[in-house]
Coordinates of C-alpha atoms in Angstrom, one line a residue:
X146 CA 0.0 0.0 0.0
X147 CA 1.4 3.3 -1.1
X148 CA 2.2 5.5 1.7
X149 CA 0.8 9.2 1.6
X150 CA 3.4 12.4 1.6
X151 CA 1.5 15.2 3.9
X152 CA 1.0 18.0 1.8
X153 CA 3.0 21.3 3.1
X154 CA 0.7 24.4 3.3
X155 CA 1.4 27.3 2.8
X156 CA 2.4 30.1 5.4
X157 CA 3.3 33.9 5.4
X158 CA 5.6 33.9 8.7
X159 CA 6.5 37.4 8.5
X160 CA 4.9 40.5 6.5
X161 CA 7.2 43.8 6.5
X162 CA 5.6 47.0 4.7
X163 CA 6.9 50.1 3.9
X164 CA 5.2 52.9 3.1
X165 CA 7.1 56.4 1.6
X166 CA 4.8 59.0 1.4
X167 CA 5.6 61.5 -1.6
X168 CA 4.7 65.1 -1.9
X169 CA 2.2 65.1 -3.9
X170 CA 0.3 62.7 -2.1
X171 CA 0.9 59.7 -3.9
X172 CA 3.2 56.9 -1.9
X173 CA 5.5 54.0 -3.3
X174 CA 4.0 51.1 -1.3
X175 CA 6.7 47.7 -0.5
X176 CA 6.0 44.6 1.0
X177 CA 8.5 41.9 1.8
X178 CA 6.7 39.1 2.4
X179 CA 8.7 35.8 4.1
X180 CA 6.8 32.5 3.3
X181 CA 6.9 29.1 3.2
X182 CA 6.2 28.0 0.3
X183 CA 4.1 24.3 0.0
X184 CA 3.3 21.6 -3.0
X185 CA 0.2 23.1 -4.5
X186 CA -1.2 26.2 -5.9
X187 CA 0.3 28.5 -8.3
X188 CA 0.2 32.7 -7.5
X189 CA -0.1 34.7 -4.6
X190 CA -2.2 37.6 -5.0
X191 CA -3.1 41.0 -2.8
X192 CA -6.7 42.0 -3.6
X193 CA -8.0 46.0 -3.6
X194 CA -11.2 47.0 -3.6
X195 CA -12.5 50.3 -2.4
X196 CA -10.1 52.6 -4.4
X197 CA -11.8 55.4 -5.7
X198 CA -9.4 57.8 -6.7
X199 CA -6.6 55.6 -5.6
X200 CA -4.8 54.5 -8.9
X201 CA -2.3 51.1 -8.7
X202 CA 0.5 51.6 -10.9
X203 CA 4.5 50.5 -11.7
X204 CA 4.0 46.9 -10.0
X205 CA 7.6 45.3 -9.3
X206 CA 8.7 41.9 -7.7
X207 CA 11.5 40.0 -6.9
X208 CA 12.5 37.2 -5.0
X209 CA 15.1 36.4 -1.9
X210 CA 17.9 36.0 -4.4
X211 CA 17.6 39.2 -6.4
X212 CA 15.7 37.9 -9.1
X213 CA 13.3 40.8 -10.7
X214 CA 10.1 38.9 -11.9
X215 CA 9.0 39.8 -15.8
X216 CA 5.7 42.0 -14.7
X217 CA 3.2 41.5 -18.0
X218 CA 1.5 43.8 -19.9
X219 CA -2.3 43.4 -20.0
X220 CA -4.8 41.6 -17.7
X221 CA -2.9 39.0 -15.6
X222 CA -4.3 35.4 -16.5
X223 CA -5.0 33.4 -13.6
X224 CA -5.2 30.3 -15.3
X225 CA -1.9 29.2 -16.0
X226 CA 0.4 25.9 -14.6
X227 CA 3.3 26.9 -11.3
X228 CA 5.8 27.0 -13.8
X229 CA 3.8 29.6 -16.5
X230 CA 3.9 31.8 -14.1
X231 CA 7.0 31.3 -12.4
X232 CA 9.1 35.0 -12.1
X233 CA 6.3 36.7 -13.8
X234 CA 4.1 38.8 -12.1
X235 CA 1.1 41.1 -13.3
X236 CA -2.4 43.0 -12.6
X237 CA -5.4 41.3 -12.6
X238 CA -8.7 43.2 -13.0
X239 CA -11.5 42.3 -10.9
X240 CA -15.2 43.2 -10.2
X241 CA -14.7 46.6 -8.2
X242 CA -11.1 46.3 -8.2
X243 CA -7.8 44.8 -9.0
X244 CA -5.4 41.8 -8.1
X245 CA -1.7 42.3 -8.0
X246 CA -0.3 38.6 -8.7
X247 CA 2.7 36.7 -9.2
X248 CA 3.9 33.7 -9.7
X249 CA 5.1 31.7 -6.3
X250 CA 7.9 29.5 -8.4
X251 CA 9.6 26.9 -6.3
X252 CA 8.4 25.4 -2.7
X253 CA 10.6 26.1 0.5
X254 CA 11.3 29.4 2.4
X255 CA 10.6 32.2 0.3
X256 CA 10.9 36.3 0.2
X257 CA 8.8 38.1 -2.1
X258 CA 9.1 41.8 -2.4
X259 CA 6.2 43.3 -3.9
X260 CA 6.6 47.0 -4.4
X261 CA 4.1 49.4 -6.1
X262 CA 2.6 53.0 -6.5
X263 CA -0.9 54.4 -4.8
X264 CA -1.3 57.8 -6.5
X265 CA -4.2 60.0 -4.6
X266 CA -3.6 58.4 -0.9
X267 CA -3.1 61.8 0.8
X268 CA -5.9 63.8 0.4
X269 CA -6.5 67.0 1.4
X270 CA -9.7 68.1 3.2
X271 CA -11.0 71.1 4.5
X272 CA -9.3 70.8 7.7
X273 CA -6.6 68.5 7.7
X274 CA -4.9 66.3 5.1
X275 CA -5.2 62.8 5.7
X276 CA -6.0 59.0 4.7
X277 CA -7.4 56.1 6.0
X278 CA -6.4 52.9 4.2
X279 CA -6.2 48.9 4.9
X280 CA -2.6 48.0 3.8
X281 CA -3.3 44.1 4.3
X282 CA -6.4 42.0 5.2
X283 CA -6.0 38.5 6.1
X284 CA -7.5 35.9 3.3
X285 CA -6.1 32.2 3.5
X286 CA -3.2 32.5 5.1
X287 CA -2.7 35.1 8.2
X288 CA 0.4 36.6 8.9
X289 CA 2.2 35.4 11.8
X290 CA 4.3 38.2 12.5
X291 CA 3.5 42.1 10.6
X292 CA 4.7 45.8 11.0
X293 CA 4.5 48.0 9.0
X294 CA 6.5 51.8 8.6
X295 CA 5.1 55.2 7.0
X296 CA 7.6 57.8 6.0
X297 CA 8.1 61.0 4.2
X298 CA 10.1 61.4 1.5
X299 CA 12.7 63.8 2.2
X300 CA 11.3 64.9 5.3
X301 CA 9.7 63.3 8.8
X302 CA 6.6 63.1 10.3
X303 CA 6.5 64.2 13.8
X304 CA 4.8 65.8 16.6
X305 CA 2.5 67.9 16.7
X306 CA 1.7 68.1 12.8
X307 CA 1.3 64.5 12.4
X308 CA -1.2 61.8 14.2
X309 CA -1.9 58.3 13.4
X310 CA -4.2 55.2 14.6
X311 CA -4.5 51.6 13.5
X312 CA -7.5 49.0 13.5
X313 CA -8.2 45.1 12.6
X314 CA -5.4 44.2 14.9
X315 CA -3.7 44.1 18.1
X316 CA -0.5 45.9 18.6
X317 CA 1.4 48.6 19.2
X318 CA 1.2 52.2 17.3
X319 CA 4.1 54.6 17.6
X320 CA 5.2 57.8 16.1
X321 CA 8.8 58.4 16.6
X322 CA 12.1 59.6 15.2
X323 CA 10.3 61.0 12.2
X324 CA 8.8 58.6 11.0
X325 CA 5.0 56.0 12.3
X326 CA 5.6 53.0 12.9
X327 CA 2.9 49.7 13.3
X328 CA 3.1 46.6 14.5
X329 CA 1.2 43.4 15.5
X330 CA 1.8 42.0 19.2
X331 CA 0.2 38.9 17.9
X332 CA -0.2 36.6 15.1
X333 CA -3.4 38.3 12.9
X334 CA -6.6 36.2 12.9
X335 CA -8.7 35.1 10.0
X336 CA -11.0 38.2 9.1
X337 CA -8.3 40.5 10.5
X338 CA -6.6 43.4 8.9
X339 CA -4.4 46.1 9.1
X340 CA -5.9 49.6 8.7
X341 CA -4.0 53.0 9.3
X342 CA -5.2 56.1 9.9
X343 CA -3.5 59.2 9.3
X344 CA -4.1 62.8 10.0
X345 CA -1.4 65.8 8.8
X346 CA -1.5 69.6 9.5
X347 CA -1.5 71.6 6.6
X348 CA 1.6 72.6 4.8
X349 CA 3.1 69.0 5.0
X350 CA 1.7 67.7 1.7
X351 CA 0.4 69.3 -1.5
X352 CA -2.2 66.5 -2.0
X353 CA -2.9 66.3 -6.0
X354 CA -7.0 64.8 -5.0
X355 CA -9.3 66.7 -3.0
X356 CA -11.2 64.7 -0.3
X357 CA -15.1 65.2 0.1
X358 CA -15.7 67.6 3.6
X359 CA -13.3 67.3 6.7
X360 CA -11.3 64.6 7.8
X361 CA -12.8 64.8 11.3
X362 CA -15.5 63.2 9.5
X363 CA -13.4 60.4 8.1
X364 CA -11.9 60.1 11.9
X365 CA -15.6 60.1 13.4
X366 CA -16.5 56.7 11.2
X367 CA -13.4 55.3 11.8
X368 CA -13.4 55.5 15.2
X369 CA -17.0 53.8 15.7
X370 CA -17.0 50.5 17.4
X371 CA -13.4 50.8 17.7
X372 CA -11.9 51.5 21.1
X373 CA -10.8 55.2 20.1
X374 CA -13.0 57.9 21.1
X375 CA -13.7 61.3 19.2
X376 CA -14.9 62.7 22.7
X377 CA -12.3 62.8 23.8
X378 CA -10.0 63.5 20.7
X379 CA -12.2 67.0 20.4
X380 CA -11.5 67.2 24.4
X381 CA -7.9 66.9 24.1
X382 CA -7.4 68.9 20.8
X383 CA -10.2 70.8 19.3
X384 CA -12.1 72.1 22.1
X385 CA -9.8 73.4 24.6
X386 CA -7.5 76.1 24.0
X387 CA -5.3 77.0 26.5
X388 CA -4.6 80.9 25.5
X389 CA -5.5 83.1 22.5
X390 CA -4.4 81.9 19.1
X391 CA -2.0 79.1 20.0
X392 CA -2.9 76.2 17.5
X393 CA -4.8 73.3 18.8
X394 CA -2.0 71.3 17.2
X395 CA 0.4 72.4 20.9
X396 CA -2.2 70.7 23.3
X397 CA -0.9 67.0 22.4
X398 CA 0.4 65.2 25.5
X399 CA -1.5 66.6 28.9
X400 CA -1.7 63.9 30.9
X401 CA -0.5 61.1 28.6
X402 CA 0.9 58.1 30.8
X403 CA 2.5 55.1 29.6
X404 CA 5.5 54.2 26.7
X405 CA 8.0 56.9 25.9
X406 CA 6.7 56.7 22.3
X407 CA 8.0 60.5 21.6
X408 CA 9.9 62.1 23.8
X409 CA 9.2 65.6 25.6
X410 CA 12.0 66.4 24.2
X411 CA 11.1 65.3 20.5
X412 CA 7.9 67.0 20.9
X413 CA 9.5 70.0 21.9
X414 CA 12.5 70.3 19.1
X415 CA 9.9 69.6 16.3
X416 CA 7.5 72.0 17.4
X417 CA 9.6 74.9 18.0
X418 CA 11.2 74.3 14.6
X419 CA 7.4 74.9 13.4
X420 CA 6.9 77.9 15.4
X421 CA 10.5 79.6 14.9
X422 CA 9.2 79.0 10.7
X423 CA 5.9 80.3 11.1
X424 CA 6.8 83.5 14.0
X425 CA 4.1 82.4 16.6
X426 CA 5.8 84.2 19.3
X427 CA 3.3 83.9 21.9
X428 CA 2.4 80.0 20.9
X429 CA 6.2 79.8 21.4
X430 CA 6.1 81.4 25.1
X431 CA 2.8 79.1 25.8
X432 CA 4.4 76.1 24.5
X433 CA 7.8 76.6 26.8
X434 CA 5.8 77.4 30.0
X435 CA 3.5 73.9 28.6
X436 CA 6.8 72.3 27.8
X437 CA 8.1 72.7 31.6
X438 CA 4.7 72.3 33.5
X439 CA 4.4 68.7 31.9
X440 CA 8.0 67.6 32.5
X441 CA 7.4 68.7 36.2
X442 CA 4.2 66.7 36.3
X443 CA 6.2 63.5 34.4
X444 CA 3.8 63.2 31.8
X445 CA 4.1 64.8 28.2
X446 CA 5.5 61.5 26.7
X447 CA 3.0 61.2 24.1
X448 CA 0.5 58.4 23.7
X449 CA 0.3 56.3 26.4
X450 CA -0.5 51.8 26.0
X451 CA -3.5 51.2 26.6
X452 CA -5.3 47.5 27.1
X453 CA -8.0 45.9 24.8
X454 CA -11.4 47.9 25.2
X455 CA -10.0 50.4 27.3
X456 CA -12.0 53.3 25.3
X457 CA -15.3 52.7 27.0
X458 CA -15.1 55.4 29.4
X459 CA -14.7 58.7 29.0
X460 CA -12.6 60.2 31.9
X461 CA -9.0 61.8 31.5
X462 CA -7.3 58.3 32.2
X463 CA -8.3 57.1 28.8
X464 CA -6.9 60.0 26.8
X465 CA -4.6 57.4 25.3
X466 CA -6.9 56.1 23.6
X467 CA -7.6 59.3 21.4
X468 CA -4.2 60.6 21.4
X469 CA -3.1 59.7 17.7
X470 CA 0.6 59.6 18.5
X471 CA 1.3 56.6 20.0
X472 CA -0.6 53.6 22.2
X473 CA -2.1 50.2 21.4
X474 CA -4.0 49.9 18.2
X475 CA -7.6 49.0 18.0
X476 CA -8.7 45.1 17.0
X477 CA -12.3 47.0 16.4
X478 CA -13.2 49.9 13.8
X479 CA -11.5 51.5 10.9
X480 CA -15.0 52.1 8.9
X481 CA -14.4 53.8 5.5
X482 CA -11.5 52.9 5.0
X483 CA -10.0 52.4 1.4
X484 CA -8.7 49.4 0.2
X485 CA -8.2 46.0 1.6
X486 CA -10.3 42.6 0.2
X487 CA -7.7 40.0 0.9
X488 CA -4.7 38.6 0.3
X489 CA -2.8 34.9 0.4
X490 CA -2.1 32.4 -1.7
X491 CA -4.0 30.3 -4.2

């Protein structure tokens, strides 16, 4: 009697993505992807559906040893053998989106690194500029391990100007050293995903698409059902104004506890350089005298951990769950959010 070989699944054990945002709004997306690779199938595929104005474009791949993968013209054809497709990859249109595919090749451990262009994923609303997008959504095969990076081009994103929150997963959020950083404290579960939200001050971006309304809007749906609260986020930064013309962008950090995401003294050296460039003289004053009153009280450290489900109430020792700089992220919410529909192996 012939004896039966187990087939090896496949796995994604670790998913790495970097995101450079541009100028202009538009941001070269890569993804290194470490899997093992089993018997069957023949492509691995990301799905994206809710786009809108968010175009796909200049799709690359290569493999662990350098290998750049032949990307096709035309509409990527599914149904082709392992080794059709082997170091080819290409875009495959969809019903209310598009597939970006590639052949897996060989079984064993393998890297993929998928890089690609979203043009329009800053937008720029009334009030801030902003974007709130799912960067990877668990299909067949859930990643073990994820983090993801956003970055500026040329620049850094830091404190005050910048705020950013994350949903479908549980993990840490961080913005430090010019640059936001996410990352999953635990492997992602079937049905979960990984949705950022971003928020910029003016001036950072010169978004080339228009978003409809303000993005406190797009933050209001995003935080329902999620452990984030826009009470308190319009508490902390939008209702309360300390003196006379100081931006609401200065109140970040009163009574933050928790993880030294961003140091006082980051804080402080990124928002001078702001005020020093714009001549807010008095905001400068307020924000020394805010500076030294929060060092004296040991807070100021911007956002603090927080535990699942910890958004339910709405006193002052949950402000780090609206704080948009740093914390846990939310395994709940992210509504409105563009893209996502899956990704894996087939």
């Amino acid at each position: 009697m012939a004896t039966l070989i187990p087939t090896i699944a496949h796995s994604l054990i670790y998913l790495d993505v970097d995101v450079c945002l541009h100028q202009d709004g538009s941001a070269r997306v890569t993804e290194k992807r470490t899997c093992m690779i089993g018997d069957e199938g023949t492509e691995g595929f990301i799905t994206m559906l809710n786009m809108g104005n968010i175009g796909i474009c200049n799709l690359k791949v290569k493999d662990e040893q350098g290998v750049e993968f032949v990307c096709e013209e035309g509409n990527w054809n599914t149904n082709r053998s392992r080794r059709e497709k082997t170091c080819r990859c290409g875009i495959h249109q969809i019903n209310g989106g598009v597939e970006l595919c590639w052949g897996i090749g060989n079984a064993g451990m393998r890297t993929y690194e998928i890089s690609y262009t979203l043009t329009n994923l800053v937008k720029a609303y009334t009030d801030y500029d902003g974007f709130n997008h799912s960067f990877y959504e668990v299909d067949n095969t859930p990643a073990q391990a994820a983090s993801l990076t956003i970055r500026l081009e040329g620049g850094s994103l830091h404190i005050p100007t910048s705020r950013v929150w994350a949903f479908g997963f549980t993990g840490k959020v961080m913005l430090a050293n010019g640059q936001m950083s996410v990352a999953a404290s635990e492997p992602l579960k079937e049905g979960g995903s990984m949705i950022v939200m971003c928020q910029f001050d003016k001036g950072i971006f010169t978004p080339a698409a228009n978003g409809e309304g303000e993005f406190a809007e797009v933050r209001h749906k995003a935080f329902e059902g999620s452990d984030y609260q826009e009470e308190l986020y319009r508490e902390r930064y939008e209702d309360s104004i300390p003196l006379s013309g100081t931006p609401t962008s200065l109140l970040g950090g009163y009574g933050f506890t928790g993880e030294n995401n961003a140091s006082s003294g980051e804080q402080a050296s990124a928002t001078l350089s702001d005020l020093m460039d714009k001549g807010w003289f008095i905001g400068l004053i307020a924000y020394i005298i805010f500076i030294a009153y929060m060092m004296f009280k040991g807070n100021g450290r911007g956002g603090g951990s927080s535990s699942y489900g910890g958004g339910g109430s709405s006193s002052r020792s949950a402000s780090n769950r609206s704080s948009g700089w740093g914390g846990s992220s939310s395994s709940r919410g992210g509504r409105g959010h563009s893209g996502g529909g899956g990704s894996g192996f087939r």
